[in-house]
Amino acid sequence: MNRRGLLATLAALPFAGSALAQTGAIAGGRLVEYEAVASAHLGPRNVTVWLPPGYNAGSDRHPVLYMHDGQNLFDPARANFGEWGVDEHLVRLIETGQVRTPIVVGVWNTPLRQREYVPADLIAALPGEVRDSLMPMYGGPPLSDQYLRFLVEELKPRIDSEYRTLTGRDDTVIAGSSMGGLISLYAMMKHPDVFGAAGCLSTHWPLRLERLEGNALNTWREAVVQAWSDVIRRGLPDPTTHRLYMDRGDETLDQFYAFFQSRIDTVIRDAGWGADRFKTLVFPTAEHNEKSWNSRLDVPLTFLLPPAE
């Protein structure tokens, strides 16, 4: 079977999922989990879908929020590093009318997370010596374009066919943290007709984790931020039709992000993104972990899913 035929077959297959048992970890709504969801582009992965309270009894269609690192979103028993508490936040924000009522699709990460989340266009834009020093740390070339094809060509059509979704750009949001922030921005830039908004928390601009010092640090930072600036400048969608949220803390790993985020903020503002479409924030004392992202999740959710006018 050729690739086109395989894609058509995969898209036509129903999910082989089962509803998770309701536990104290779920504040409201219902979780449906799908194991080993197949793709023509990447290895299989789990997907968890959160349906909002009243979904089964209603007939409304809902916007959809796609989120990375899906095992860390809802249930602390499944999260390796703590959970975001997405269900708790959304139940409260929905009840108080601060957000539209979404369906959330949590796409689990895999052992190839770094390669799947690092933007391929950025790696291509790096100076050769910087790129060559980085790739061994990632274990191979980027798989981000393939990951986005999975989301756009395979997963989204199946979610739209299984659930009562609003399928358009203005009703489709993508969000994540750290490298999940990188791939969320990249998704909106590469597929602006699909994703109308992106949320990027504690975006991992430096690309590498070990510390550099002196001239080596300055050279690395400048090369990476310049590549990022060029890629973002070329790839940003129309600010009149899209929304972008970014933030960072100033403790643990987040303390290294100020240099990068300030330069990226300037690029985005210079491209015509005003405060109504672009929000970038600093949270003093916030660390690089799920506890910190949980503590401020109301802020991106209300910006990315504002109540309908």
CSV table of C-alpha atoms in Angstrom, one decimal:
chain,number,residue,atom,x,y,z
A,1,MET,CA,0.0,0.0,0.0
A,2,ASN,CA,1.4,3.5,-0.9
A,3,ARG,CA,1.7,6.3,1.7
A,4,ARG,CA,-1.5,8.0,0.6
A,5,GLY,CA,-3.5,4.8,0.9
A,6,LEU,CA,-2.0,4.1,4.3
A,7,LEU,CA,-3.0,7.6,5.5
A,8,ALA,CA,-6.5,7.1,4.2
A,9,THR,CA,-6.8,3.8,6.0
A,10,LEU,CA,-5.5,5.1,9.3
A,11,ALA,CA,-7.8,8.1,9.2
A,12,ALA,CA,-10.8,5.8,8.6
A,13,LEU,CA,-10.0,3.6,11.6
A,14,PRO,CA,-11.9,4.3,14.8
A,15,PHE,CA,-9.9,4.7,18.0
A,16,ALA,CA,-9.5,1.6,20.1
A,17,GLY,CA,-10.0,3.4,23.4
A,18,SER,CA,-11.7,2.9,26.6
A,19,ALA,CA,-13.0,5.4,29.2
A,20,LEU,CA,-10.9,5.7,32.3
A,21,ALA,CA,-12.5,5.1,35.6
A,22,GLN,CA,-13.6,8.3,37.4
A,23,THR,CA,-11.3,9.0,40.3
A,24,GLY,CA,-10.6,11.7,42.8
A,25,ALA,CA,-7.9,13.0,40.4
A,26,ILE,CA,-10.6,14.2,38.0
A,27,ALA,CA,-12.3,17.4,39.0
A,28,GLY,CA,-15.1,17.0,36.4
A,29,GLY,CA,-15.8,15.9,32.9
A,30,ARG,CA,-14.6,12.6,31.6
A,31,LEU,CA,-11.3,11.1,30.4
A,32,VAL,CA,-11.1,8.8,27.4
A,33,GLU,CA,-7.7,7.1,26.8
A,34,TYR,CA,-6.4,5.6,23.6
A,35,GLU,CA,-3.4,3.4,23.7
A,36,ALA,CA,-0.7,3.1,21.0
A,37,VAL,CA,-2.4,5.4,18.4
A,38,ALA,CA,-0.8,4.5,15.1
A,39,SER,CA,0.8,6.9,12.6
A,40,ALA,CA,2.3,6.6,9.2
A,41,HIS,CA,4.9,9.1,10.2
A,42,LEU,CA,6.1,8.2,13.7
A,43,GLY,CA,5.9,5.5,16.3
A,44,PRO,CA,2.6,4.9,18.2
A,45,ARG,CA,1.7,6.9,21.3
A,46,ASN,CA,-1.1,7.2,23.8
A,47,VAL,CA,-3.7,10.0,23.6
A,48,THR,CA,-5.9,11.1,26.4
A,49,VAL,CA,-9.1,13.1,25.6
A,50,TRP,CA,-10.8,15.2,28.3
A,51,LEU,CA,-14.5,15.8,27.6
A,52,PRO,CA,-16.0,18.7,29.6
A,53,PRO,CA,-18.8,18.4,32.1
A,54,GLY,CA,-22.2,17.9,30.5
A,55,TYR,CA,-20.7,16.7,27.1
A,56,ASN,CA,-22.6,13.5,26.9
A,57,ALA,CA,-25.9,15.1,27.8
A,58,GLY,CA,-25.5,18.1,25.4
A,59,SER,CA,-25.4,18.7,21.7
A,60,ASP,CA,-23.0,21.7,21.4
A,61,ARG,CA,-19.8,21.6,19.5
A,62,HIS,CA,-16.6,22.6,21.2
A,63,PRO,CA,-13.3,24.2,20.4
A,64,VAL,CA,-10.3,21.9,20.9
A,65,LEU,CA,-7.1,22.4,22.8
A,66,TYR,CA,-4.3,20.1,21.8
A,67,MET,CA,-1.5,19.7,24.5
A,68,HIS,CA,1.8,17.9,24.5
A,69,ASP,CA,3.2,15.7,27.2
A,70,GLY,CA,-0.3,14.4,27.7
A,71,GLN,CA,0.5,12.0,30.5
A,72,ASN,CA,1.2,15.0,32.8
A,73,LEU,CA,-2.0,17.0,32.2
A,74,PHE,CA,-4.8,15.3,34.3
A,75,ASP,CA,-3.9,12.5,36.6
A,76,PRO,CA,-1.0,12.7,39.2
A,77,ALA,CA,-0.9,8.9,39.2
A,78,ARG,CA,0.2,8.9,35.5
A,79,ALA,CA,2.5,12.0,35.7
A,80,ASN,CA,6.2,11.5,36.2
A,81,PHE,CA,6.9,15.0,37.4
A,82,GLY,CA,3.5,16.2,38.7
A,83,GLU,CA,0.4,17.2,36.8
A,84,TRP,CA,-0.9,20.5,35.3
A,85,GLY,CA,-4.4,20.1,36.7
A,86,VAL,CA,-6.0,21.0,33.4
A,87,ASP,CA,-9.3,19.5,34.4
A,88,GLU,CA,-9.4,21.4,37.7
A,89,HIS,CA,-8.6,24.7,36.0
A,90,LEU,CA,-11.1,24.3,33.2
A,91,VAL,CA,-14.0,23.2,35.3
A,92,ARG,CA,-13.6,26.3,37.4
A,93,LEU,CA,-13.0,28.7,34.5
A,94,ILE,CA,-16.0,27.2,32.6
A,95,GLU,CA,-18.3,27.6,35.6
A,96,THR,CA,-17.3,31.2,36.0
A,97,GLY,CA,-17.6,32.0,32.3
A,98,GLN,CA,-14.0,33.0,31.9
A,99,VAL,CA,-13.3,30.6,29.0
A,100,ARG,CA,-15.1,28.8,26.2
A,101,THR,CA,-15.8,25.2,26.9
A,102,PRO,CA,-13.2,23.1,25.1
A,103,ILE,CA,-12.3,19.5,24.5
A,104,VAL,CA,-8.7,18.8,25.5
A,105,VAL,CA,-6.5,16.3,23.6
A,106,GLY,CA,-3.4,15.3,25.5
A,107,VAL,CA,-0.8,13.8,23.2
A,108,TRP,CA,1.6,11.7,25.3
A,109,ASN,CA,5.3,12.1,24.7
A,110,THR,CA,7.6,9.2,23.8
A,111,PRO,CA,11.3,8.4,24.3
A,112,LEU,CA,11.9,10.5,21.1
A,113,ARG,CA,10.4,13.6,22.7
A,114,GLN,CA,13.4,15.9,22.0
A,115,ARG,CA,13.6,15.0,18.3
A,116,GLU,CA,9.8,15.2,17.9
A,117,TYR,CA,9.5,18.6,19.7
A,118,VAL,CA,12.6,20.5,18.3
A,119,PRO,CA,11.6,22.6,15.3
A,120,ALA,CA,13.3,21.3,12.1
A,121,ASP,CA,13.4,24.7,10.5
A,122,LEU,CA,15.4,26.1,13.5
A,123,ILE,CA,17.9,23.3,13.3
A,124,ALA,CA,18.3,23.9,9.6
A,125,ALA,CA,18.9,27.6,10.3
A,126,LEU,CA,21.7,27.1,12.8
A,127,PRO,CA,25.3,27.6,11.8
A,128,GLY,CA,26.8,24.2,10.7
A,129,GLU,CA,29.2,23.9,13.7
A,130,VAL,CA,26.4,24.6,16.2
A,131,ARG,CA,24.0,22.2,14.5
A,132,ASP,CA,26.7,19.5,14.4
A,133,SER,CA,27.4,19.9,18.1
A,134,LEU,CA,23.7,19.7,19.0
A,135,MET,CA,22.5,16.7,17.0
A,136,PRO,CA,24.4,14.0,18.9
A,137,MET,CA,22.7,15.3,22.1
A,138,TYR,CA,19.3,14.7,20.5
A,139,GLY,CA,20.2,11.3,19.1
A,140,GLY,CA,19.4,12.1,15.4
A,141,PRO,CA,17.8,14.7,13.2
A,142,PRO,CA,14.5,16.4,14.1
A,143,LEU,CA,11.2,14.6,13.7
A,144,SER,CA,9.1,17.6,14.4
A,145,ASP,CA,7.7,17.9,10.9
A,146,GLN,CA,6.6,14.3,11.1
A,147,TYR,CA,5.1,14.9,14.5
A,148,LEU,CA,3.0,17.8,13.1
A,149,ARG,CA,1.9,15.7,10.2
A,150,PHE,CA,0.6,13.2,12.8
A,151,LEU,CA,-1.3,15.9,14.6
A,152,VAL,CA,-2.7,17.6,11.5
A,153,GLU,CA,-3.2,14.8,9.0
A,154,GLU,CA,-4.1,11.9,11.3
A,155,LEU,CA,-5.1,12.8,14.8
A,156,LYS,CA,-7.1,15.9,14.3
A,157,PRO,CA,-9.4,14.3,11.6
A,158,ARG,CA,-10.0,11.4,13.9
A,159,ILE,CA,-10.8,13.6,16.8
A,160,ASP,CA,-13.2,15.7,14.7
A,161,SER,CA,-14.9,12.5,13.4
A,162,GLU,CA,-15.3,11.0,16.9
A,163,TYR,CA,-16.4,14.1,18.9
A,164,ARG,CA,-18.5,17.1,18.5
A,165,THR,CA,-15.8,19.6,17.7
A,166,LEU,CA,-15.6,23.0,16.1
A,167,THR,CA,-13.1,22.2,13.4
A,168,GLY,CA,-11.9,25.6,12.1
A,169,ARG,CA,-8.7,27.5,12.8
A,170,ASP,CA,-10.3,29.9,15.2
A,171,ASP,CA,-11.4,27.0,17.3
A,172,THR,CA,-8.2,25.0,17.4
A,173,VAL,CA,-5.5,25.8,20.0
A,174,ILE,CA,-2.2,24.1,20.7
A,175,ALA,CA,-0.1,24.5,23.9
A,176,GLY,CA,2.8,23.0,25.8
A,177,SER,CA,5.7,23.8,28.1
A,178,SER,CA,9.5,23.7,27.7
A,179,MET,CA,10.2,21.9,24.4
A,180,GLY,CA,6.4,21.6,24.2
A,181,GLY,CA,6.4,25.3,24.0
A,182,LEU,CA,8.8,25.1,21.0
A,183,ILE,CA,6.6,22.7,19.1
A,184,SER,CA,3.5,24.6,19.9
A,185,LEU,CA,4.9,27.8,18.3
A,186,TYR,CA,6.3,25.8,15.4
A,187,ALA,CA,2.9,24.1,14.8
A,188,MET,CA,1.1,27.5,14.5
A,189,MET,CA,3.8,28.8,12.1
A,190,LYS,CA,3.9,25.7,9.9
A,191,HIS,CA,0.1,25.1,9.9
A,192,PRO,CA,-1.5,28.6,10.4
A,193,ASP,CA,-4.6,27.4,8.6
A,194,VAL,CA,-5.1,24.7,11.3
A,195,PHE,CA,-4.0,26.3,14.6
A,196,GLY,CA,-5.4,29.7,15.4
A,197,ALA,CA,-3.6,30.1,18.8
A,198,ALA,CA,-0.5,28.8,20.6
A,199,GLY,CA,0.5,28.7,24.2
A,200,CYS,CA,4.2,28.4,25.0
A,201,LEU,CA,5.0,28.1,28.8
A,202,SER,CA,8.7,28.2,29.8
A,203,THR,CA,9.8,27.8,26.2
A,204,HIS,CA,13.1,26.0,26.0
A,205,TRP,CA,15.0,28.4,23.7
A,206,PRO,CA,18.6,27.4,24.6
A,207,LEU,CA,18.2,23.9,23.1
A,208,ARG,CA,20.8,22.3,25.3
A,209,LEU,CA,20.8,21.6,29.0
A,210,GLU,CA,24.5,21.5,30.1
A,211,ARG,CA,25.9,24.8,31.2
A,212,LEU,CA,28.3,26.8,29.1
A,213,GLU,CA,30.5,29.6,30.3
A,214,GLY,CA,32.4,32.6,29.1
A,215,ASN,CA,32.9,33.0,25.3
A,216,ALA,CA,31.4,29.6,24.6
A,217,LEU,CA,28.2,30.6,26.3
A,218,ASN,CA,28.0,34.0,24.5
A,219,THR,CA,28.7,32.4,21.1
A,220,TRP,CA,26.1,29.7,21.6
A,221,ARG,CA,23.4,32.1,22.9
A,222,GLU,CA,23.9,34.5,20.0
A,223,ALA,CA,23.9,31.9,17.3
A,224,VAL,CA,20.7,30.2,18.7
A,225,VAL,CA,18.8,33.4,19.3
A,226,GLN,CA,19.7,34.8,15.9
A,227,ALA,CA,18.5,31.6,14.2
A,228,TRP,CA,15.3,31.7,16.2
A,229,SER,CA,14.8,35.3,15.3
A,230,ASP,CA,15.1,34.6,11.6
A,231,VAL,CA,12.9,31.5,11.7
A,232,ILE,CA,10.2,33.3,13.7
A,233,ARG,CA,10.3,36.4,11.6
A,234,ARG,CA,9.8,34.4,8.4
A,235,GLY,CA,7.2,32.0,9.9
A,236,LEU,CA,4.8,34.1,12.1
A,237,PRO,CA,1.2,34.0,10.8
A,238,ASP,CA,-1.1,37.0,10.5
A,239,PRO,CA,-1.5,38.7,13.9
A,240,THR,CA,-5.0,39.8,13.1
A,241,THR,CA,-6.1,36.2,12.9
A,242,HIS,CA,-4.0,34.4,15.5
A,243,ARG,CA,-3.1,34.6,19.2
A,244,LEU,CA,0.2,33.8,20.9
A,245,TYR,CA,0.9,33.4,24.6
A,246,MET,CA,4.4,33.1,26.1
A,247,ASP,CA,5.8,33.1,29.6
A,248,ARG,CA,8.7,32.2,31.8
A,249,GLY,CA,9.8,32.0,35.4
A,250,ASP,CA,13.1,33.0,36.8
A,251,GLU,CA,14.2,30.0,38.9
A,252,THR,CA,15.8,26.7,38.0
A,253,LEU,CA,16.0,26.2,34.2
A,254,ASP,CA,13.8,29.2,33.5
A,255,GLN,CA,16.5,31.5,34.8
A,256,PHE,CA,18.4,31.0,31.6
A,257,TYR,CA,15.5,32.1,29.3
A,258,ALA,CA,15.5,35.9,29.8
A,259,PHE,CA,18.2,36.6,27.2
A,260,PHE,CA,16.3,34.6,24.6
A,261,GLN,CA,12.7,35.6,25.4
A,262,SER,CA,13.4,39.3,25.4
A,263,ARG,CA,14.9,39.1,21.9
A,264,ILE,CA,12.0,36.9,20.7
A,265,ASP,CA,9.5,39.3,22.2
A,266,THR,CA,11.0,42.1,20.2
A,267,VAL,CA,10.9,40.1,16.9
A,268,ILE,CA,7.2,39.3,17.5
A,269,ARG,CA,6.2,42.9,18.4
A,270,ASP,CA,8.1,44.2,15.4
A,271,ALA,CA,6.0,41.9,13.3
A,272,GLY,CA,2.9,43.8,14.3
A,273,TRP,CA,1.6,41.6,17.2
A,274,GLY,CA,-0.1,43.9,19.7
A,275,ALA,CA,-1.0,43.2,23.3
A,276,ASP,CA,-4.5,42.0,22.3
A,277,ARG,CA,-2.9,39.2,20.2
A,278,PHE,CA,0.4,38.6,21.9
A,279,LYS,CA,0.9,38.1,25.7
A,280,THR,CA,4.4,37.5,27.2
A,281,LEU,CA,4.8,37.4,31.0
A,282,VAL,CA,7.4,36.7,33.7
A,283,PHE,CA,6.4,35.0,36.9
A,284,PRO,CA,8.9,35.7,39.6
A,285,THR,CA,10.1,32.7,41.7
A,286,ALA,CA,8.4,30.3,39.2
A,287,GLU,CA,10.4,27.2,38.5
A,288,HIS,CA,10.6,24.9,35.4
A,289,ASN,CA,8.2,22.2,36.5
A,290,GLU,CA,4.5,21.1,36.4
A,291,LYS,CA,3.8,22.6,39.8
A,292,SER,CA,4.7,26.1,38.4
A,293,TRP,CA,2.8,25.6,35.2
A,294,ASN,CA,-0.2,24.4,37.2
A,295,SER,CA,-0.1,27.5,39.4
A,296,ARG,CA,-0.4,29.9,36.5
A,297,LEU,CA,-2.5,27.9,34.0
A,298,ASP,CA,-5.5,30.2,34.3
A,299,VAL,CA,-3.6,32.9,32.6
A,300,PRO,CA,-2.9,31.2,29.3
A,301,LEU,CA,-6.2,29.4,29.3
A,302,THR,CA,-8.2,32.7,29.6
A,303,PHE,CA,-6.0,34.3,26.9
A,304,LEU,CA,-6.2,31.4,24.4
A,305,LEU,CA,-9.8,30.5,25.0
A,306,PRO,CA,-11.6,33.8,25.7
A,307,PRO,CA,-15.4,33.7,25.9
A,308,ALA,CA,-17.2,34.2,22.6
A,309,GLU,CA,-18.2,37.8,21.9
